[in-house]
mmCIF file of C-alpha atoms in Angstrom:
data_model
loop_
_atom_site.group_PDB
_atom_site.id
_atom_site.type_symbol
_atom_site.label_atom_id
_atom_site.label_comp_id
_atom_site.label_asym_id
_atom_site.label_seq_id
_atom_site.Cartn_x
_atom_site.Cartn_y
_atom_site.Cartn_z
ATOM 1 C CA UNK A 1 71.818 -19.187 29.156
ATOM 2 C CA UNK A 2 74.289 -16.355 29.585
ATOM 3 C CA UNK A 3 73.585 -13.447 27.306
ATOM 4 C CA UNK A 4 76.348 -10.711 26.648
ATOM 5 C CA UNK A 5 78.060 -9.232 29.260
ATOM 6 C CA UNK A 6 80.531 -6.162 29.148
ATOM 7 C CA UNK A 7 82.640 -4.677 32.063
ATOM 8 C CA UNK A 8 82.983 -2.191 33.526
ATOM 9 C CA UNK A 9 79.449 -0.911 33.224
ATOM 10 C CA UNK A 10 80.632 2.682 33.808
ATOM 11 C CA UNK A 11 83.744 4.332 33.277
ATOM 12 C CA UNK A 12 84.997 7.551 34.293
ATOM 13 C CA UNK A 13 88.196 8.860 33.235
ATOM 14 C CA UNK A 14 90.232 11.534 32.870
ATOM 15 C CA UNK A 15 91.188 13.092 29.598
ATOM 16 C CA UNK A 16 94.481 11.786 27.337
ATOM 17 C CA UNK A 17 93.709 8.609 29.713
ATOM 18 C CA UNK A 18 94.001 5.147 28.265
ATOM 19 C CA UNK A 19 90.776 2.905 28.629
ATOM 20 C CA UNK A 20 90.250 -0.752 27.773
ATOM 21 C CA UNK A 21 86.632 -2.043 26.950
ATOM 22 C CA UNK A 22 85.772 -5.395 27.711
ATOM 23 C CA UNK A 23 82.619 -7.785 25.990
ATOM 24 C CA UNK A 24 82.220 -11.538 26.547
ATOM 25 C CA UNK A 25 79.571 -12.725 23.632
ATOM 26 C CA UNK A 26 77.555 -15.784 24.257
ATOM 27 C CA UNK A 27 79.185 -19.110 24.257
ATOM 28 C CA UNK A 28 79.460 -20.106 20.663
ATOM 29 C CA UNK A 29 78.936 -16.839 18.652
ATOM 30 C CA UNK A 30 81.155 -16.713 16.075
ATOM 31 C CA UNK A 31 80.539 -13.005 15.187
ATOM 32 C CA UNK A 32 81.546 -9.770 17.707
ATOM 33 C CA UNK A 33 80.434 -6.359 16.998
ATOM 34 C CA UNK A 34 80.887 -3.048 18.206
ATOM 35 C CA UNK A 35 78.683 -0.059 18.757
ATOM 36 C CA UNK A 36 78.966 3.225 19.982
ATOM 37 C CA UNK A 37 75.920 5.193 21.216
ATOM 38 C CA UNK A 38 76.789 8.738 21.514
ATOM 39 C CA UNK A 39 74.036 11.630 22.695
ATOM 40 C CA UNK A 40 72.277 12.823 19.812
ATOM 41 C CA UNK A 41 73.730 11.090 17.152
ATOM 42 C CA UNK A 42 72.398 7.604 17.656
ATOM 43 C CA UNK A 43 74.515 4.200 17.197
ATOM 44 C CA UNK A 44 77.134 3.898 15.243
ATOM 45 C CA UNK A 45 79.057 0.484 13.897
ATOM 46 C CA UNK A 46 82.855 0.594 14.926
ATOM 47 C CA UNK A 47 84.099 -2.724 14.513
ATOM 48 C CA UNK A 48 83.385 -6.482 13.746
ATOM 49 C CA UNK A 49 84.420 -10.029 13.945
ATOM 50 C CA UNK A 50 83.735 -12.782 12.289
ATOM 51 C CA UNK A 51 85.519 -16.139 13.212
ATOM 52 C CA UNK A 52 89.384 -15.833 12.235
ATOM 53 C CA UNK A 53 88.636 -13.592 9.479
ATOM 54 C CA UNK A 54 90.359 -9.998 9.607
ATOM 55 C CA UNK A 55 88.071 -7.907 11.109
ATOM 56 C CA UNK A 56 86.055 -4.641 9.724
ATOM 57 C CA UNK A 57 87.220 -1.771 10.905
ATOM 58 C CA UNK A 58 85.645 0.325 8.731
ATOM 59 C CA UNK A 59 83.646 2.128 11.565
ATOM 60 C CA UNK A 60 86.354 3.104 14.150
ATOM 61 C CA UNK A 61 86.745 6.930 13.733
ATOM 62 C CA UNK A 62 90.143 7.132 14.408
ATOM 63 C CA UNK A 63 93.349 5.368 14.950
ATOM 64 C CA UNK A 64 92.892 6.113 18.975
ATOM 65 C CA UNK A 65 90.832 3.551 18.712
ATOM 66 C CA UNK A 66 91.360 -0.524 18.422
ATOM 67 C CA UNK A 67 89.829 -3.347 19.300
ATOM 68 C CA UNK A 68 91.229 -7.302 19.711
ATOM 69 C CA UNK A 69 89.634 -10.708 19.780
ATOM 70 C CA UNK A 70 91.677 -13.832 21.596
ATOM 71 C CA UNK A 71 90.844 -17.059 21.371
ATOM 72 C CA UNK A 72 87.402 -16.002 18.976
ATOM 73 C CA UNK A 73 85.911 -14.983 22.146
ATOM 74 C CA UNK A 74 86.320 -12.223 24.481
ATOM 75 C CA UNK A 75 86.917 -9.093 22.723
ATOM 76 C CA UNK A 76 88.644 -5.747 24.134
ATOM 77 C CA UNK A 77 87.868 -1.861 22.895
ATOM 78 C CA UNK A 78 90.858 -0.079 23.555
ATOM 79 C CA UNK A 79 90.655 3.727 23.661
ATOM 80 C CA UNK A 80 94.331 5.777 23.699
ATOM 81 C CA UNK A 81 94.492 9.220 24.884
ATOM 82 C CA UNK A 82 90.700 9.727 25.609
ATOM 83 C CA UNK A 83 89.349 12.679 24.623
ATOM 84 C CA UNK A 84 85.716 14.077 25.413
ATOM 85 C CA UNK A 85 84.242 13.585 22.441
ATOM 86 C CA UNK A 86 84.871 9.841 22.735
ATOM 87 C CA UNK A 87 82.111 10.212 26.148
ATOM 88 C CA UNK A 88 79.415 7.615 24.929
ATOM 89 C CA UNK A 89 77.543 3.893 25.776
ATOM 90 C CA UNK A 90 79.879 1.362 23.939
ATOM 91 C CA UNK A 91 77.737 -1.845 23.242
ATOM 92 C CA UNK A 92 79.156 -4.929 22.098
ATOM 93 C CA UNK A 93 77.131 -7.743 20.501
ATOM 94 C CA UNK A 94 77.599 -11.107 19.290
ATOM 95 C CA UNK A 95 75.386 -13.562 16.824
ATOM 96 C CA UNK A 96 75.327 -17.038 15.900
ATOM 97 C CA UNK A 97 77.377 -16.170 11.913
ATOM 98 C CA UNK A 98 77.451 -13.325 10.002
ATOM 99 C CA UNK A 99 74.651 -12.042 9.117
ATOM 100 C CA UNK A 100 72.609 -13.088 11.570
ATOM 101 C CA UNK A 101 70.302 -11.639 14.649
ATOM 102 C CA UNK A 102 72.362 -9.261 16.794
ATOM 103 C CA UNK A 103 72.325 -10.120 20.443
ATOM 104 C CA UNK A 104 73.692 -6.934 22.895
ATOM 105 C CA UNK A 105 75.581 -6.304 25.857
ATOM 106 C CA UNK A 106 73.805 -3.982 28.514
ATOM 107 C CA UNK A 107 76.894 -1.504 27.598
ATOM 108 C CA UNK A 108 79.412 0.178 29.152
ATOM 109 C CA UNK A 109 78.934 3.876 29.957
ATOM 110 C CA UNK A 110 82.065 5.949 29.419
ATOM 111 C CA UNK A 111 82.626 9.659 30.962
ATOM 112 C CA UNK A 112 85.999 11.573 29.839
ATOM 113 C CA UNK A 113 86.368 14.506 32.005
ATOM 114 C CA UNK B 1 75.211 5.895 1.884
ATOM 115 C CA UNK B 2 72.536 4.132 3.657
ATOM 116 C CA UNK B 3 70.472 6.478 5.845
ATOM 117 C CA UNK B 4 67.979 5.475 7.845
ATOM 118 C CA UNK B 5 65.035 7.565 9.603
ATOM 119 C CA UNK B 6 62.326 6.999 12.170
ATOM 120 C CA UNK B 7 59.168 9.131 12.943
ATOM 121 C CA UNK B 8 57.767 9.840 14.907
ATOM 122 C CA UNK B 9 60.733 10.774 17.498
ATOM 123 C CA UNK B 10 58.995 10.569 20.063
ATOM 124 C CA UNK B 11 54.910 9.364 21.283
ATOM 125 C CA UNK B 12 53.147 9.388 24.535
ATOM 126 C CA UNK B 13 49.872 7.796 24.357
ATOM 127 C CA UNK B 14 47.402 5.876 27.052
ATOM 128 C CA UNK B 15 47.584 2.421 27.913
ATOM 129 C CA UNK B 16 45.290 0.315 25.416
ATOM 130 C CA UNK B 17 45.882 2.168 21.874
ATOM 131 C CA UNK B 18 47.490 0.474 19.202
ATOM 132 C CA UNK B 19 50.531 1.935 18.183
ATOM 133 C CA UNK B 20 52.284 2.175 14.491
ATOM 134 C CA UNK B 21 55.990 3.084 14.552
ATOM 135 C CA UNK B 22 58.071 3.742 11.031
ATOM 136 C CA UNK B 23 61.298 3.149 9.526
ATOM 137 C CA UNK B 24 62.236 4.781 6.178
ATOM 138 C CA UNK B 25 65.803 3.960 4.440
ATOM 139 C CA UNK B 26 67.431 5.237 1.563
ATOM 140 C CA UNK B 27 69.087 2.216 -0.452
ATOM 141 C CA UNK B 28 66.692 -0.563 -0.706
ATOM 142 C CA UNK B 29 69.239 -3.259 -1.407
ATOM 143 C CA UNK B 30 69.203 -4.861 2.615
ATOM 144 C CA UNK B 31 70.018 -8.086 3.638
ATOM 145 C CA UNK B 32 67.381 -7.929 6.687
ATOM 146 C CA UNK B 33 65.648 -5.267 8.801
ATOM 147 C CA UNK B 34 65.905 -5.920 12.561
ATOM 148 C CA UNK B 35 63.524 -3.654 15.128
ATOM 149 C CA UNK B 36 65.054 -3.132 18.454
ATOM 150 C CA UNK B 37 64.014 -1.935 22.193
ATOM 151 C CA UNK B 38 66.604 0.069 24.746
ATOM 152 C CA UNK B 39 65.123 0.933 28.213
ATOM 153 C CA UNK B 40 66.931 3.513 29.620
ATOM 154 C CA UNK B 41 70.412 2.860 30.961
ATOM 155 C CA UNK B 42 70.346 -0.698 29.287
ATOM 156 C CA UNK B 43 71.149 -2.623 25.974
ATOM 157 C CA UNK B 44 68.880 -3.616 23.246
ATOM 158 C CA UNK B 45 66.762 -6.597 23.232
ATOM 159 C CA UNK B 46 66.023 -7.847 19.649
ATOM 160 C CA UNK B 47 62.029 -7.924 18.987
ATOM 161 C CA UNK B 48 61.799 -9.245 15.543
ATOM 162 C CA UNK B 49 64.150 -9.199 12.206
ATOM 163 C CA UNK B 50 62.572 -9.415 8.979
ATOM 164 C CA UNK B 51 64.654 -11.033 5.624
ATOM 165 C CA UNK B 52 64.593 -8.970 2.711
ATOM 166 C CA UNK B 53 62.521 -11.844 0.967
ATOM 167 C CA UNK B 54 59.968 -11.778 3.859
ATOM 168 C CA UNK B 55 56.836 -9.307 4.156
ATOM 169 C CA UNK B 56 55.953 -9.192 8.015
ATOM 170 C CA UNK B 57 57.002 -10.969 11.309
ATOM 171 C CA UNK B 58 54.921 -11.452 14.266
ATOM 172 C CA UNK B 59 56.114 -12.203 18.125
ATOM 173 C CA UNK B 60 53.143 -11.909 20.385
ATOM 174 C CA UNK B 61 51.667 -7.917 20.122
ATOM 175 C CA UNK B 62 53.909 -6.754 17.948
ATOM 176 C CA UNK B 63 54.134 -7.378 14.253
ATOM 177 C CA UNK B 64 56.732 -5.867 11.855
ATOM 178 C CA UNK B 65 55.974 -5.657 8.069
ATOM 179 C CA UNK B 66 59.007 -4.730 5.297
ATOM 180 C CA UNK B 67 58.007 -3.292 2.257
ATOM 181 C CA UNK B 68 61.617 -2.894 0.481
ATOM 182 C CA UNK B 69 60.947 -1.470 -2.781
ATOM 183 C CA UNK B 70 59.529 1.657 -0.867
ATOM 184 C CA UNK B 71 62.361 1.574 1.736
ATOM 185 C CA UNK B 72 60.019 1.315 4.586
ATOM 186 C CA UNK B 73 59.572 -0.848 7.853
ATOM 187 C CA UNK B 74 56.751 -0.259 10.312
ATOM 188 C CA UNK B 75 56.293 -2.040 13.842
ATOM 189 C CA UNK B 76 52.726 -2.314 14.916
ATOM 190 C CA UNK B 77 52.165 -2.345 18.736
ATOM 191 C CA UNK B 78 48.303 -3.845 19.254
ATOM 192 C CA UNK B 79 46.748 -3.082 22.852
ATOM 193 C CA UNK B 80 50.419 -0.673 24.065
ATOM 194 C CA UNK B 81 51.314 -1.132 27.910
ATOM 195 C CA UNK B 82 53.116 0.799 30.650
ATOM 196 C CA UNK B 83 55.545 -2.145 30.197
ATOM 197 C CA UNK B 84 55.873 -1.199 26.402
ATOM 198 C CA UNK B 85 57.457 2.063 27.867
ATOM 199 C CA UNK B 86 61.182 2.207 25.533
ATOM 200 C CA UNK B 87 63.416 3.525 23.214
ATOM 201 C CA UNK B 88 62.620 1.827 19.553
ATOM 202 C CA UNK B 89 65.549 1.608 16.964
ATOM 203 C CA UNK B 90 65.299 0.069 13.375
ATOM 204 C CA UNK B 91 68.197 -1.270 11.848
ATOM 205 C CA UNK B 92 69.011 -2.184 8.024
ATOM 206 C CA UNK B 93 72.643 -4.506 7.095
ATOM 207 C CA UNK B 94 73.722 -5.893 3.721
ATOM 208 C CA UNK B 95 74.577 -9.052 3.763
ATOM 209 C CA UNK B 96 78.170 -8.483 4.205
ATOM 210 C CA UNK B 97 77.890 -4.672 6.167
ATOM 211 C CA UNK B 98 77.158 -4.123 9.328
ATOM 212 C CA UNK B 99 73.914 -3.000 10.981
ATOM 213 C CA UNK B 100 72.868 1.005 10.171
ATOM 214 C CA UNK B 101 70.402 2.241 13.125
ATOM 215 C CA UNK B 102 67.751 4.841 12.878
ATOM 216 C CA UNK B 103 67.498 7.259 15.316
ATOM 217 C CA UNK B 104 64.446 5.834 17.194
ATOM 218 C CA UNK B 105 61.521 6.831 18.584
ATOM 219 C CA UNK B 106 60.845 6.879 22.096
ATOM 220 C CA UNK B 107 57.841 5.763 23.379
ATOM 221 C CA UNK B 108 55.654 6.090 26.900
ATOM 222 C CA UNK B 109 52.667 4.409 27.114
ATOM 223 C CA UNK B 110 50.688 6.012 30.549
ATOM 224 C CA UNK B 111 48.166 4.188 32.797
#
C-alpha cells in the first residue's frame, strides 16, 4: 500500500518568504508527526497528532511556525517569514495510535536563501 | 532531559564483517526503542522497535537487543553488505512523548 508521501520534495525560497509543508500519512493512521532534520544537529520532534486530540506542540521552536490537520488526515507545516536558520529536511510520519511504530515520509528539503 | 548518543559516528568496513552499532540514553524510563535507516537524500525506514519489557528483536540479519537499566541499545549487523550502506539513528519515546533521535552513525560497507 501507499506509504507516506510529502510535497514538494524540495523547496527553495527566499528569505521572510511564507512556505507551506505538506504530508499525507497512510490511510488509517490515526497519529501525524513532525520532524525536522537540520545539518549537524540531528532530528528534532516539532509537532504531533493524535486523532481529534489537541496536538503537541511542544517541539516547534517558535511561533513562525504551525502546523494543521483537516479531516484527521493530511497535515500542513506552515513556516511565516522564513529565515535561514529554518534551511533543513522536514519529515512527517504517521503510525497506526500513539505510541506506536513510526512510519516516514521521504521529506521535503527546504533551502532559505 | 532525555539525551541520547550513538558511537561510533561513523564505520567503514568490508563486505562480510559483522557489525555492532550502539545507542546510549540518559533516562531509562522509555516506552520503546526504535532503530532506524536514512539513505542519503531519503526518509527513514523502520528496522526493528524493541518494548521496554522486551530484551532483543530480530528481522532477518539484524538483531537489536535493549538493556534499559544500563540505558543502552545495540543493533547487530551479521554478514554487512554494500546494500547495508546508510545512515543509522536510534530513537527512545515515553509512552506519551514523542520520539528523541541519536545522532547516528553512518555506515559504508565496501566490496
Amino acid at each position: 500500500g501507499a506509504g507516506v508521501s510529502q510535497s514538494p520534495s524540495n523547496k527553495v525560497t527566499e528569505k521572510g518568504k511564507d512556505v507551506e509543508l505538506r504530508c499525507d500519512p497512510i490511510s488509517g493512521h490515526t497519529a501525524l508527526y513532525w520532524y525536522r532534520q537540520s545539518l549537524g544537529q540531528g532530528l528534532e520532534f516539532l509537532i504531533y497528532f493524535q486523532g481529534n486530540s489537541a496536538p503537541d506542540k511542544s517541539g516547534l521552536p517558535s511561533d513562525r511556525f504551525s502546523a494543521e490537520r483537516t479531516g484527521g488526515s493530511v497535515s500542513t507545516l506552515t513556516i511565516q517569514r522564513t529565515q535561514q536558520e529554518d534551511s533543513a529536511v522536514y519529515l512527517c510520519a504517521s503510525s497506526l495510535a500513539h505510541p506506536g511504530t513510526q512510519y516516514f515520509g521521504p521529506g521535503t528539503r527546504l533551502l532559505v536563501l | 532531559k532525555q539525551e541520547v548518543t550513538q558511537i561510533p559516528a561513523a564505520l567503514s568496513v568490508p563486505e562480510g564483517e559483522n557489525l555492532v552499532l550502539n545507542c546510549s540514553f540518559t533516562d531509562s524510563a522509555i516506552y520503546n526503542l526504535q532503530w532506524f535507516r536514512q539513505d542519503p537524500g531519503k526518509g527513514l525506514t523502520s528496522l526493528l522497535l524493541i518494548q521496554s519489557s522486551q530484551r532483543e528483536q530480530t528481522s532477518g540479519r539484524l538483531n537489536a537487543s535493549l538493556d534499559k537499566s544500563s540505558g543502552r541499545s545495540t543493533l547487530y549487523i551479521a554478514a554487512s553488505q554494500p546494500g547495508d550502506s546508510a545512515t543509522y539513528l536510534c530513537a527512545v519515546r515515553k509512552v506519551t512523548d514523542k520520539l528523541i533521535f541519536g545522532t547516528g552513525t553512518r555506515l559504508q560497507v565496501f566490496p
